[in-house]
mmCIF file of C-alpha atoms and ligand atoms in Angstrom:
data_model
loop_
_atom_site.group_PDB
_atom_site.id
_atom_site.type_symbol
_atom_site.label_atom_id
_atom_site.label_comp_id
_atom_site.label_asym_id
_atom_site.label_seq_id
_atom_site.Cartn_x
_atom_site.Cartn_y
_atom_site.Cartn_z
ATOM 1 C CA UNK Q 1 7.131 61.233 -98.017
ATOM 2 C CA UNK Q 2 9.654 59.520 -100.747
ATOM 3 C CA UNK Q 3 11.757 56.645 -101.068
ATOM 4 C CA UNK Q 4 14.529 58.268 -99.655
ATOM 5 C CA UNK Q 5 13.428 58.586 -96.332
ATOM 6 C CA UNK Q 6 15.073 55.698 -95.014
ATOM 7 C CA UNK Q 7 18.100 56.517 -96.864
ATOM 8 C CA UNK Q 8 19.584 58.219 -93.491
ATOM 9 C CA UNK Q 9 22.659 60.740 -93.647
ATOM 10 C CA UNK Q 10 23.374 60.277 -97.753
ATOM 11 C CA UNK Q 11 22.434 63.021 -99.082
ATOM 12 C CA UNK Q 12 25.190 62.891 -101.890
ATOM 13 C CA UNK Q 13 24.295 59.512 -103.121
ATOM 14 C CA UNK Q 14 20.422 60.430 -103.075
ATOM 15 C CA UNK Q 15 21.447 63.643 -105.034
ATOM 16 C CA UNK Q 16 23.254 61.218 -107.208
ATOM 17 C CA UNK Q 17 20.443 58.199 -107.867
ATOM 18 C CA UNK Q 18 17.677 61.353 -108.309
ATOM 19 C CA UNK Q 19 19.568 62.679 -111.066
ATOM 20 C CA UNK Q 20 20.112 59.190 -112.646
ATOM 21 C CA UNK Q 21 16.197 58.521 -112.233
ATOM 22 C CA UNK Q 22 15.330 61.841 -113.656
ATOM 23 C CA UNK Q 23 17.546 60.850 -116.781
ATOM 24 C CA UNK Q 24 16.355 57.543 -117.101
ATOM 25 C CA UNK Q 25 12.579 59.391 -117.433
ATOM 26 C CA UNK Q 26 13.562 61.417 -120.159
ATOM 27 C CA UNK Q 27 15.465 58.245 -122.028
ATOM 28 C CA UNK Q 28 12.123 56.060 -121.747
ATOM 29 C CA UNK Q 29 9.746 58.867 -123.160
ATOM 30 C CA UNK Q 30 12.612 59.251 -125.812
ATOM 31 C CA UNK Q 31 12.596 55.390 -126.452
ATOM 32 C CA UNK Q 32 8.396 55.693 -126.448
ATOM 33 C CA UNK Q 33 8.984 58.895 -128.880
ATOM 34 C CA UNK Q 34 11.031 56.047 -131.167
ATOM 35 C CA UNK Q 35 14.009 57.782 -130.701
ATOM 36 C CA UNK Q 36 17.003 55.799 -130.092
ATOM 37 C CA UNK Q 37 16.396 54.049 -127.750
ATOM 38 C CA UNK Q 38 17.732 54.087 -124.007
ATOM 39 C CA UNK Q 39 20.333 52.244 -124.896
ATOM 40 C CA UNK Q 40 22.600 54.537 -126.803
ATOM 41 C CA UNK Q 41 20.829 57.749 -124.915
ATOM 42 C CA UNK Q 42 22.410 56.454 -121.036
ATOM 43 C CA UNK Q 43 25.513 55.105 -122.383
ATOM 44 C CA UNK Q 44 28.036 54.889 -119.467
ATOM 45 C CA UNK Q 45 30.479 56.990 -120.788
ATOM 46 C CA UNK Q 46 28.290 60.160 -122.549
ATOM 47 C CA UNK Q 47 27.786 62.092 -119.031
ATOM 48 C CA UNK Q 48 24.449 61.285 -118.924
ATOM 49 C CA UNK Q 49 23.275 60.829 -115.258
ATOM 50 C CA UNK Q 50 21.458 57.050 -115.925
ATOM 51 C CA UNK Q 51 23.848 54.632 -116.487
ATOM 52 C CA UNK Q 52 23.126 50.516 -116.647
ATOM 53 C CA UNK Q 53 25.313 48.992 -114.067
ATOM 54 C CA UNK Q 54 26.144 50.122 -110.813
ATOM 55 C CA UNK Q 55 27.939 49.217 -107.649
ATOM 56 C CA UNK Q 56 26.626 50.434 -104.695
ATOM 57 C CA UNK Q 57 29.840 50.661 -101.468
ATOM 58 C CA UNK Q 58 29.397 51.387 -98.478
ATOM 59 C CA UNK Q 59 30.469 50.113 -94.813
ATOM 60 C CA UNK Q 60 28.446 47.431 -93.115
ATOM 61 C CA UNK Q 61 25.329 48.823 -91.848
ATOM 62 C CA UNK Q 62 25.420 51.910 -93.489
ATOM 63 C CA UNK Q 63 22.174 51.192 -95.472
ATOM 64 C CA UNK Q 64 23.225 49.792 -98.744
ATOM 65 C CA UNK Q 65 20.376 47.851 -99.954
ATOM 66 C CA UNK Q 66 18.054 50.154 -98.748
ATOM 67 C CA UNK Q 67 19.337 52.734 -100.580
ATOM 68 C CA UNK Q 68 19.308 50.685 -103.703
ATOM 69 C CA UNK Q 69 16.025 49.413 -103.338
ATOM 70 C CA UNK Q 70 15.337 53.158 -103.364
ATOM 71 C CA UNK Q 71 16.816 53.906 -106.383
ATOM 72 C CA UNK Q 72 15.045 50.755 -108.482
ATOM 73 C CA UNK Q 73 11.783 52.242 -106.943
ATOM 74 C CA UNK Q 74 12.436 55.335 -107.912
ATOM 75 C CA UNK Q 75 13.271 53.985 -111.643
ATOM 76 C CA UNK Q 76 9.883 52.345 -112.041
ATOM 77 C CA UNK Q 77 7.861 55.357 -110.354
ATOM 78 C CA UNK Q 78 5.274 56.755 -112.379
ATOM 79 C CA UNK Q 79 4.588 59.606 -109.517
ATOM 80 C CA UNK Q 80 5.182 63.343 -110.428
ATOM 81 C CA UNK Q 81 8.695 63.079 -109.438
ATOM 82 C CA UNK Q 82 10.986 59.909 -109.372
ATOM 83 C CA UNK Q 83 10.872 58.149 -105.928
ATOM 84 C CA UNK Q 84 7.461 59.793 -104.994
ATOM 85 C CA UNK Q 85 6.952 56.930 -102.674
ATOM 86 C CA UNK Q 86 3.333 57.062 -102.949
ATOM 87 C CA UNK Q 87 2.356 55.698 -106.450
ATOM 88 C CA UNK Q 88 1.956 52.096 -106.658
ATOM 89 C CA UNK Q 89 5.230 51.130 -108.166
ATOM 90 C CA UNK Q 90 7.250 52.653 -105.513
ATOM 91 C CA UNK Q 91 5.530 50.638 -102.742
ATOM 92 C CA UNK Q 92 5.567 47.577 -105.002
ATOM 93 C CA UNK Q 93 9.193 48.032 -105.456
ATOM 94 C CA UNK Q 94 9.599 48.983 -101.763
ATOM 95 C CA UNK Q 95 7.459 45.457 -100.449
ATOM 96 C CA UNK Q 96 9.744 43.113 -103.002
ATOM 97 C CA UNK Q 97 6.636 42.735 -105.319
ATOM 98 C CA UNK Q 98 7.259 44.690 -108.006
ATOM 99 C CA UNK Q 99 7.236 42.209 -111.136
ATOM 100 C CA UNK Q 100 10.293 43.932 -112.416
ATOM 101 C CA UNK Q 101 12.779 44.444 -110.127
ATOM 102 C CA UNK Q 102 14.407 40.864 -109.186
ATOM 103 C CA UNK Q 103 16.165 41.306 -106.536
ATOM 104 C CA UNK Q 104 19.050 38.658 -105.143
ATOM 105 C CA UNK Q 105 19.930 38.665 -101.671
ATOM 106 C CA UNK Q 106 21.706 35.266 -100.080
ATOM 107 C CA UNK Q 107 22.230 34.325 -96.632
ATOM 108 C CA UNK Q 108 24.613 31.712 -97.762
ATOM 109 C CA UNK Q 109 28.651 32.150 -98.464
ATOM 110 C CA UNK Q 110 28.371 31.711 -102.173
ATOM 111 C CA UNK Q 111 26.274 32.909 -104.863
ATOM 112 C CA UNK Q 112 25.735 29.883 -107.042
ATOM 113 C CA UNK Q 113 26.661 29.501 -110.777
ATOM 114 C CA UNK Q 114 23.333 28.183 -111.417
ATOM 115 C CA UNK Q 115 21.612 31.376 -109.192
ATOM 116 C CA UNK Q 116 23.717 34.088 -111.564
ATOM 117 C CA UNK Q 117 22.667 32.349 -114.230
ATOM 118 C CA UNK Q 118 19.035 32.892 -113.509
ATOM 119 C CA UNK Q 119 19.714 36.627 -113.317
ATOM 120 C CA UNK Q 120 21.209 36.711 -116.574
ATOM 121 C CA UNK Q 121 18.127 35.190 -117.699
ATOM 122 C CA UNK Q 122 15.739 37.792 -115.833
ATOM 123 C CA UNK Q 123 18.115 40.759 -116.792
ATOM 124 C CA UNK Q 124 17.097 39.657 -120.526
ATOM 125 C CA UNK Q 125 13.391 39.689 -120.629
ATOM 126 C CA UNK Q 126 11.584 42.903 -121.429
ATOM 127 C CA UNK Q 127 9.850 44.812 -118.505
ATOM 128 C CA UNK Q 128 6.105 43.490 -117.484
ATOM 129 C CA UNK Q 129 4.875 46.520 -116.330
ATOM 130 C CA UNK Q 130 7.821 49.116 -115.555
ATOM 131 C CA UNK Q 131 9.993 51.209 -117.486
ATOM 132 C CA UNK Q 132 12.878 49.161 -116.445
ATOM 133 C CA UNK Q 133 13.843 45.970 -115.670
ATOM 134 C CA UNK Q 134 15.904 46.027 -112.647
ATOM 135 C CA UNK Q 135 18.505 43.358 -111.704
ATOM 136 C CA UNK Q 136 19.714 44.013 -107.734
ATOM 137 C CA UNK Q 137 21.910 42.007 -106.564
ATOM 138 C CA UNK Q 138 22.787 42.823 -103.107
ATOM 139 C CA UNK Q 139 25.401 40.506 -101.593
ATOM 140 C CA UNK Q 140 27.872 40.626 -105.067
ATOM 141 C CA UNK Q 141 31.036 40.396 -102.954
ATOM 142 C CA UNK Q 142 29.475 36.483 -101.947
ATOM 143 C CA UNK Q 143 30.505 35.354 -105.669
ATOM 144 C CA UNK Q 144 33.313 32.994 -107.021
ATOM 145 C CA UNK Q 145 35.212 34.300 -109.870
ATOM 146 C CA UNK Q 146 34.042 31.774 -112.133
ATOM 147 C CA UNK Q 147 30.556 32.892 -111.688
ATOM 148 C CA UNK Q 148 31.486 36.701 -111.443
ATOM 149 C CA UNK Q 149 33.246 36.256 -115.282
ATOM 150 C CA UNK Q 150 29.377 34.850 -116.307
ATOM 151 C CA UNK Q 151 27.882 37.880 -115.338
ATOM 152 C CA UNK Q 152 30.543 40.427 -116.806
ATOM 153 C CA UNK Q 153 29.194 40.002 -120.429
ATOM 154 C CA UNK Q 154 25.741 40.631 -119.288
ATOM 155 C CA UNK Q 155 27.023 44.158 -117.331
ATOM 156 C CA UNK Q 156 28.710 45.128 -120.233
ATOM 157 C CA UNK Q 157 26.121 44.760 -122.991
ATOM 158 C CA UNK Q 158 22.477 44.425 -121.070
ATOM 159 C CA UNK Q 159 19.600 44.866 -122.600
ATOM 160 C CA UNK Q 160 18.470 48.211 -123.568
ATOM 161 C CA UNK Q 161 15.876 48.417 -120.964
ATOM 162 C CA UNK Q 162 18.126 46.464 -118.309
ATOM 163 C CA UNK Q 163 19.520 47.897 -115.330
ATOM 164 C CA UNK Q 164 21.938 46.008 -112.699
ATOM 165 C CA UNK Q 165 22.436 47.232 -109.685
ATOM 166 C CA UNK Q 166 25.522 45.175 -107.117
ATOM 167 C CA UNK Q 167 25.795 45.966 -104.213
ATOM 168 C CA UNK Q 168 29.250 45.589 -102.018
ATOM 169 C CA UNK Q 169 30.780 46.553 -98.712
ATOM 170 C CA UNK Q 170 33.713 47.916 -100.868
ATOM 171 C CA UNK Q 171 34.571 48.305 -104.475
ATOM 172 C CA UNK Q 172 37.672 45.792 -103.655
ATOM 173 C CA UNK Q 173 35.004 43.086 -103.444
ATOM 174 C CA UNK Q 174 34.601 42.652 -107.219
ATOM 175 C CA UNK Q 175 36.497 41.807 -109.839
ATOM 176 C CA UNK Q 176 38.373 45.143 -111.597
ATOM 177 C CA UNK Q 177 36.836 43.866 -114.566
ATOM 178 C CA UNK Q 178 32.979 44.345 -113.267
ATOM 179 C CA UNK Q 179 34.042 47.271 -111.132
ATOM 180 C CA UNK Q 180 35.304 49.236 -114.562
ATOM 181 C CA UNK Q 181 32.109 48.930 -116.008
ATOM 182 C CA UNK Q 182 29.962 49.904 -113.172
ATOM 183 C CA UNK Q 183 29.273 53.750 -111.872
ATOM 184 C CA UNK Q 184 30.410 53.742 -108.382
ATOM 185 C CA UNK Q 185 28.467 55.078 -105.619
ATOM 186 C CA UNK Q 186 29.638 55.212 -102.238
ATOM 187 C CA UNK Q 187 27.722 55.598 -99.220
ATOM 188 C CA UNK Q 188 29.500 57.007 -95.883
ATOM 189 C CA UNK Q 189 28.893 55.809 -92.212
ATOM 190 C CA UNK Q 190 25.704 57.742 -91.345
ATOM 191 C CA UNK Q 191 25.631 60.581 -88.885
ATOM 192 C CA UNK Q 192 24.731 58.742 -85.547
ATOM 193 C CA UNK Q 193 21.735 61.745 -85.356
ATOM 194 C CA UNK Q 194 20.716 60.582 -88.474
ATOM 195 C CA UNK Q 195 20.017 57.003 -87.618
ATOM 196 C CA UNK Q 196 18.822 57.788 -84.379
ATOM 197 C CA UNK Q 197 16.031 59.815 -85.968
ATOM 198 C CA UNK Q 198 14.908 57.184 -88.115
ATOM 199 C CA UNK Q 199 15.009 54.310 -85.495
ATOM 200 C CA UNK Q 200 12.140 57.328 -83.575
ATOM 201 C CA UNK Q 201 10.751 57.402 -87.122
ATOM 202 C CA UNK Q 202 10.546 53.702 -88.817
ATOM 203 C CA UNK Q 203 10.956 51.413 -85.366
ATOM 204 C CA UNK Q 204 8.867 54.140 -82.956
ATOM 205 C CA UNK Q 205 11.887 53.863 -80.407
ATOM 206 C CA UNK Q 206 11.975 56.501 -77.647
ATOM 207 C CA UNK Q 207 14.803 59.260 -78.619
ATOM 208 C CA UNK Q 208 16.844 58.733 -75.756
ATOM 209 C CA UNK Q 209 17.077 55.414 -76.570
ATOM 210 C CA UNK Q 210 17.436 55.909 -80.059
ATOM 211 C CA UNK Q 211 20.671 58.216 -79.422
ATOM 212 C CA UNK Q 212 22.044 55.965 -77.110
ATOM 213 C CA UNK Q 213 21.824 52.859 -79.598
ATOM 214 C CA UNK Q 214 23.053 54.651 -82.790
ATOM 215 C CA UNK Q 215 25.961 56.019 -80.927
ATOM 216 C CA UNK Q 216 26.712 52.249 -79.190
ATOM 217 C CA UNK Q 217 26.197 50.774 -82.605
ATOM 218 C CA UNK Q 218 28.800 53.670 -84.191
ATOM 219 C CA UNK Q 219 26.036 54.169 -86.612
ATOM 220 C CA UNK Q 220 25.546 50.722 -87.766
ATOM 221 C CA UNK Q 221 21.788 50.741 -88.707
ATOM 222 C CA UNK Q 222 20.840 47.563 -88.111
ATOM 223 C CA UNK Q 223 22.870 47.143 -84.501
ATOM 224 C CA UNK Q 224 21.307 49.842 -83.496
ATOM 225 C CA UNK Q 225 17.532 49.167 -84.353
ATOM 226 C CA UNK Q 226 18.432 45.542 -82.759
ATOM 227 C CA UNK Q 227 19.447 47.376 -79.795
ATOM 228 C CA UNK Q 228 16.830 49.870 -79.975
ATOM 229 C CA UNK Q 229 14.316 46.923 -79.950
ATOM 230 C CA UNK Q 230 16.025 43.755 -77.526
ATOM 231 C CA UNK Q 231 16.669 44.752 -74.101
ATOM 232 C CA UNK Q 232 19.015 41.488 -73.883
ATOM 233 C CA UNK Q 233 21.197 43.151 -76.676
ATOM 234 C CA UNK Q 234 21.748 45.976 -73.748
ATOM 235 C CA UNK Q 235 22.498 43.547 -71.255
ATOM 236 C CA UNK Q 236 24.799 41.359 -73.397
ATOM 237 C CA UNK Q 237 27.047 44.542 -74.448
ATOM 238 C CA UNK Q 238 27.328 45.764 -70.980
ATOM 239 C CA UNK Q 239 28.386 42.689 -69.577
ATOM 240 C CA UNK Q 240 30.866 42.572 -72.321
ATOM 241 C CA UNK Q 241 32.495 45.827 -71.953
ATOM 242 C CA UNK Q 242 32.310 45.495 -68.194
ATOM 243 C CA UNK Q 243 34.024 41.716 -68.031
ATOM 244 C CA UNK Q 244 37.364 43.115 -68.584
ATOM 245 C CA UNK Q 245 37.230 45.634 -65.564
ATOM 246 C CA UNK Q 246 36.645 43.230 -63.085
ATOM 247 C CA UNK Q 247 39.151 40.835 -63.288
ATOM 248 C CA UNK Q 248 41.661 39.855 -60.546
ATOM 249 C CA UNK Q 249 43.268 37.443 -62.047
ATOM 250 C CA UNK Q 250 44.787 35.396 -64.970
ATOM 251 C CA UNK Q 251 42.631 32.560 -64.038
ATOM 252 C CA UNK Q 252 39.999 35.268 -64.064
ATOM 253 C CA UNK Q 253 40.763 35.981 -67.660
ATOM 254 C CA UNK Q 254 40.947 32.507 -68.678
ATOM 255 C CA UNK Q 255 37.168 32.498 -67.387
ATOM 256 C CA UNK Q 256 36.130 35.651 -68.787
ATOM 257 C CA UNK Q 257 37.457 34.492 -72.342
ATOM 258 C CA UNK Q 258 35.652 30.991 -72.289
ATOM 259 C CA UNK Q 259 32.741 33.087 -71.201
ATOM 260 C CA UNK Q 260 32.641 35.385 -74.744
ATOM 261 C CA UNK Q 261 33.647 32.641 -76.933
ATOM 262 C CA UNK Q 262 30.367 30.570 -75.197
ATOM 263 C CA UNK Q 263 28.254 33.516 -75.676
ATOM 264 C CA UNK Q 264 29.382 33.997 -79.137
ATOM 265 C CA UNK Q 265 28.556 30.452 -80.175
ATOM 266 C CA UNK Q 266 25.145 30.163 -78.859
ATOM 267 C CA UNK Q 267 24.438 33.539 -80.569
ATOM 268 C CA UNK Q 268 25.863 32.614 -83.542
ATOM 269 C CA UNK Q 269 24.190 29.234 -83.696
ATOM 270 C CA UNK Q 270 21.065 31.077 -83.085
ATOM 271 C CA UNK Q 271 21.217 32.498 -85.878
ATOM 272 C CA UNK Q 272 22.079 29.889 -88.082
ATOM 273 C CA UNK Q 273 19.881 26.802 -86.373
ATOM 274 C CA UNK Q 274 16.462 27.353 -87.936
ATOM 275 C CA UNK Q 275 17.796 28.452 -91.623
ATOM 276 C CA UNK Q 276 20.148 25.282 -91.313
ATOM 277 C CA UNK Q 277 17.056 23.147 -90.951
ATOM 278 C CA UNK Q 278 15.140 24.222 -93.292
ATOM 279 C CA UNK Q 279 17.870 24.409 -96.283
ATOM 280 C CA UNK Q 280 18.293 20.444 -94.804
ATOM 281 C CA UNK Q 281 14.745 19.922 -94.952
ATOM 282 C CA UNK Q 282 14.563 21.649 -98.462
ATOM 283 C CA UNK Q 283 17.737 19.940 -99.975
ATOM 284 C CA UNK Q 284 15.987 16.168 -98.607
ATOM 285 C CA UNK Q 285 12.612 17.299 -100.683
ATOM 286 C CA UNK Q 286 14.453 17.889 -103.632
ATOM 287 C CA UNK Q 287 16.295 14.685 -103.353
ATOM 288 C CA UNK Q 288 13.038 13.268 -102.632
ATOM 289 C CA UNK Q 289 13.848 11.922 -99.509
ATOM 290 C CA UNK Q 290 12.384 11.998 -95.864
ATOM 291 C CA UNK Q 291 13.246 14.380 -92.833
ATOM 292 C CA UNK Q 292 15.289 11.653 -90.970
ATOM 293 C CA UNK Q 293 14.973 8.510 -92.972
ATOM 294 C CA UNK Q 294 18.116 6.847 -94.434
ATOM 295 C CA UNK Q 295 20.116 8.746 -97.228
ATOM 296 C CA UNK Q 296 21.035 6.221 -99.781
ATOM 297 C CA UNK Q 297 24.527 6.279 -100.738
ATOM 298 C CA UNK Q 298 24.242 7.921 -104.269
ATOM 299 C CA UNK Q 299 23.024 11.248 -102.543
ATOM 300 C CA UNK Q 300 25.226 11.359 -99.614
ATOM 301 C CA UNK Q 301 27.750 13.606 -101.409
ATOM 302 C CA UNK Q 302 24.871 16.339 -101.572
ATOM 303 C CA UNK Q 303 23.521 16.128 -98.003
ATOM 304 C CA UNK Q 304 27.449 16.286 -96.758
ATOM 305 C CA UNK Q 305 28.146 19.092 -98.791
ATOM 306 C CA UNK Q 306 25.211 21.379 -97.546
ATOM 307 C CA UNK Q 307 26.323 20.400 -94.134
ATOM 308 C CA UNK Q 308 29.782 21.216 -94.601
ATOM 309 C CA UNK Q 309 28.734 24.572 -96.177
ATOM 310 C CA UNK Q 310 26.756 25.033 -92.733
ATOM 311 C CA UNK Q 311 29.402 24.388 -91.199
ATOM 312 C CA UNK Q 312 31.465 27.181 -92.838
ATOM 313 C CA UNK Q 313 28.552 29.632 -92.349
ATOM 314 C CA UNK Q 314 28.700 28.859 -88.822
ATOM 315 C CA UNK Q 315 32.417 29.618 -88.314
ATOM 316 C CA UNK Q 316 31.874 32.682 -90.282
ATOM 317 C CA UNK Q 317 28.731 33.612 -87.937
ATOM 318 C CA UNK Q 318 30.934 33.045 -85.007
ATOM 319 C CA UNK Q 319 34.037 34.959 -86.176
ATOM 320 C CA UNK Q 320 31.251 37.903 -87.299
ATOM 321 C CA UNK Q 321 29.949 38.331 -83.218
ATOM 322 C CA UNK Q 322 33.640 38.011 -81.951
ATOM 323 C CA UNK Q 323 34.444 40.769 -84.228
ATOM 324 C CA UNK Q 324 31.877 42.841 -83.426
ATOM 325 C CA UNK Q 325 32.340 42.169 -79.577
ATOM 326 C CA UNK Q 326 35.844 43.445 -80.480
ATOM 327 C CA UNK Q 327 34.615 46.683 -82.014
ATOM 328 C CA UNK Q 328 32.463 47.305 -78.951
ATOM 329 C CA UNK Q 329 35.409 46.842 -76.315
ATOM 330 C CA UNK Q 330 37.624 49.408 -78.596
ATOM 331 C CA UNK Q 331 34.795 51.627 -78.559
ATOM 332 C CA UNK Q 332 34.817 51.515 -74.868
ATOM 333 C CA UNK Q 333 38.429 52.086 -74.699
ATOM 334 C CA UNK Q 334 38.586 54.839 -76.954
ATOM 335 C CA UNK Q 335 35.797 56.831 -75.184
ATOM 336 C CA UNK Q 336 38.531 56.022 -72.059
ATOM 337 C CA UNK Q 337 41.180 57.555 -74.218
ATOM 338 C CA UNK Q 338 39.229 60.501 -75.271
ATOM 339 C CA UNK Q 339 38.666 61.234 -71.430
ATOM 340 C CA UNK Q 340 42.470 61.115 -70.485
ATOM 341 C CA UNK Q 341 43.281 63.510 -73.357
ATOM 342 C CA UNK Q 342 40.263 65.751 -72.546
ATOM 343 C CA UNK Q 343 38.864 65.209 -76.246
ATOM 344 C CA UNK Q 344 35.168 66.819 -77.088
ATOM 345 C CA UNK Q 345 34.700 63.829 -79.879
ATOM 346 C CA UNK Q 346 31.467 62.354 -79.105
ATOM 347 C CA UNK Q 347 31.146 59.504 -76.570
ATOM 348 C CA UNK Q 348 30.231 55.781 -78.086
ATOM 349 C CA UNK Q 349 29.167 54.538 -74.856
ATOM 350 C CA UNK Q 350 27.019 57.503 -73.335
ATOM 351 C CA UNK Q 351 25.259 54.926 -71.055
ATOM 352 C CA UNK Q 352 28.391 53.645 -69.357
ATOM 353 C CA UNK Q 353 30.069 56.922 -69.240
ATOM 354 C CA UNK Q 354 30.626 57.012 -65.185
ATOM 355 C CA UNK Q 355 32.476 53.964 -65.881
ATOM 356 C CA UNK Q 356 34.587 55.203 -68.593
ATOM 357 C CA UNK Q 357 35.024 58.072 -66.550
ATOM 358 C CA UNK Q 358 35.882 55.716 -63.501
ATOM 359 C CA UNK Q 359 38.840 53.952 -65.483
ATOM 360 C CA UNK Q 360 39.801 56.956 -67.306
ATOM 361 C CA UNK Q 361 40.984 58.338 -63.861
ATOM 362 C CA UNK Q 362 42.384 55.493 -62.540
ATOM 363 C CA UNK Q 363 44.986 54.596 -65.892
ATOM 364 C CA UNK Q 364 46.427 56.393 -68.202
ATOM 365 C CA UNK Q 365 46.504 57.313 -71.911
ATOM 366 C CA UNK Q 366 49.778 54.822 -72.510
ATOM 367 C CA UNK Q 367 47.721 52.167 -70.615
ATOM 368 C CA UNK Q 368 44.751 52.390 -72.989
ATOM 369 C CA UNK Q 369 46.556 52.805 -76.172
ATOM 370 C CA UNK Q 370 48.202 49.389 -75.378
ATOM 371 C CA UNK Q 371 44.947 48.278 -74.257
ATOM 372 C CA UNK Q 372 42.872 49.415 -77.789
ATOM 373 C CA UNK Q 373 46.481 47.690 -79.822
ATOM 374 C CA UNK Q 374 45.872 44.070 -77.958
ATOM 375 C CA UNK Q 375 42.062 44.753 -78.883
ATOM 376 C CA UNK Q 376 43.215 45.598 -82.501
ATOM 377 C CA UNK Q 377 45.688 42.531 -82.525
ATOM 378 C CA UNK Q 378 42.874 40.186 -80.857
ATOM 379 C CA UNK Q 379 41.127 40.878 -84.049
ATOM 380 C CA UNK Q 380 43.661 40.508 -86.777
ATOM 381 C CA UNK Q 381 43.819 37.063 -85.034
ATOM 382 C CA UNK Q 382 40.629 36.178 -85.004
ATOM 383 C CA UNK Q 383 40.253 37.256 -88.717
ATOM 384 C CA UNK Q 384 43.022 34.761 -89.836
ATOM 385 C CA UNK Q 385 41.315 31.759 -88.259
ATOM 386 C CA UNK Q 386 43.457 31.456 -85.207
ATOM 387 C CA UNK Q 387 41.935 29.464 -82.079
ATOM 388 C CA UNK Q 388 39.401 31.889 -80.859
ATOM 389 C CA UNK Q 389 39.846 30.956 -77.496
ATOM 390 C CA UNK Q 390 43.319 30.979 -77.160
ATOM 391 C CA UNK Q 391 43.143 34.581 -78.851
ATOM 392 C CA UNK Q 392 40.434 36.273 -76.610
ATOM 393 C CA UNK Q 393 42.466 34.891 -73.614
ATOM 394 C CA UNK Q 394 45.440 36.354 -74.747
ATOM 395 C CA UNK Q 395 43.405 39.318 -74.944
ATOM 396 C CA UNK Q 396 41.631 39.509 -71.779
ATOM 397 C CA UNK Q 397 45.142 39.066 -69.675
ATOM 398 C CA UNK Q 398 46.065 42.209 -71.381
ATOM 399 C CA UNK Q 399 43.292 44.320 -70.527
ATOM 400 C CA UNK Q 400 42.744 43.008 -66.789
ATOM 401 C CA UNK Q 401 43.514 46.071 -64.585
ATOM 402 C CA UNK Q 402 47.416 46.572 -63.614
ATOM 403 C CA UNK Q 403 47.720 46.708 -59.978
HETATM 404 ZN ZN1 LIG J 1 6.416 56.259 -107.436
#
């Protein structure tokens, strides 16, 4: 085994990180011999495979943070080959227990200035036990511009033994000034087979179920696992995909839209409720207040601020859930279109292939294209903060089977 085992379908990225970890070892050895120090030997522009600042990008679900953590482990590894996955350092990094890998992952909308200052402080320390001080920011896109500027200097001239690893969905999610100081590593959408294999090996999923889940999630690793481990998730997905087919009237379409938006709200609320309560309790404790007690006027602004943040997050969660539903619907009509055109691309919804075949036979490619267009349009409207119910109603009306 090695730390790269769970970095699925990313051979090119793994090779880059492997080479970097090996070059980093050479630099550490030189440092030990009283050489010129790591700063000079691993500079960004000198052609070395190792550098001090990394930007790891890749589409959601492609495994950015898993790849970044594997790289951090390889840097700290004391085994024969960097990233052996068996030495204490490798295991500690992967379990989150290594004192020299500082990981910042947030559920919050924004990483605060205080949090970034803490990280910069951590970056200034020398390693306790490891070879490097690794600062890993998993949601670097959640930084306000002002906050990012504070980070800039530390990324530009880190102490010689410090490595920054920033993760974002795309390189455009950070300021150009940050981007230009980092070496860019881009993950691809992993092949469905590789995702399925991971679900079998790591999560103990049945191979047939794992393949179905990997395809249905379109290789989004987190969603694939969700589908492979939660039968309720399949049922929700199935209901969603079958809903438009059974619509008989505009009235039906309006009801179906309400169902879909309700379900998204419930799912988003379930995902956020527990965290909201914990955050509020923590804030009240920090302010020296009791949960459920009266908040004195002087402290109300802080409590209100938190509640506002939580409301924003709930909206974002609902938008995410609805967007996911749109992607699922898109996949269904793309499957339909593929059958109509006799294309041999892999189907996403293999569990619904009979329904796909039926719809494909009863409509034409022109209709499928119109439906795909309608879904894309609805996605755009949802992202631009249109009233979700209106956008989804308009969509359902257009997806309705035409007599
Ligand atoms: Zn190791």
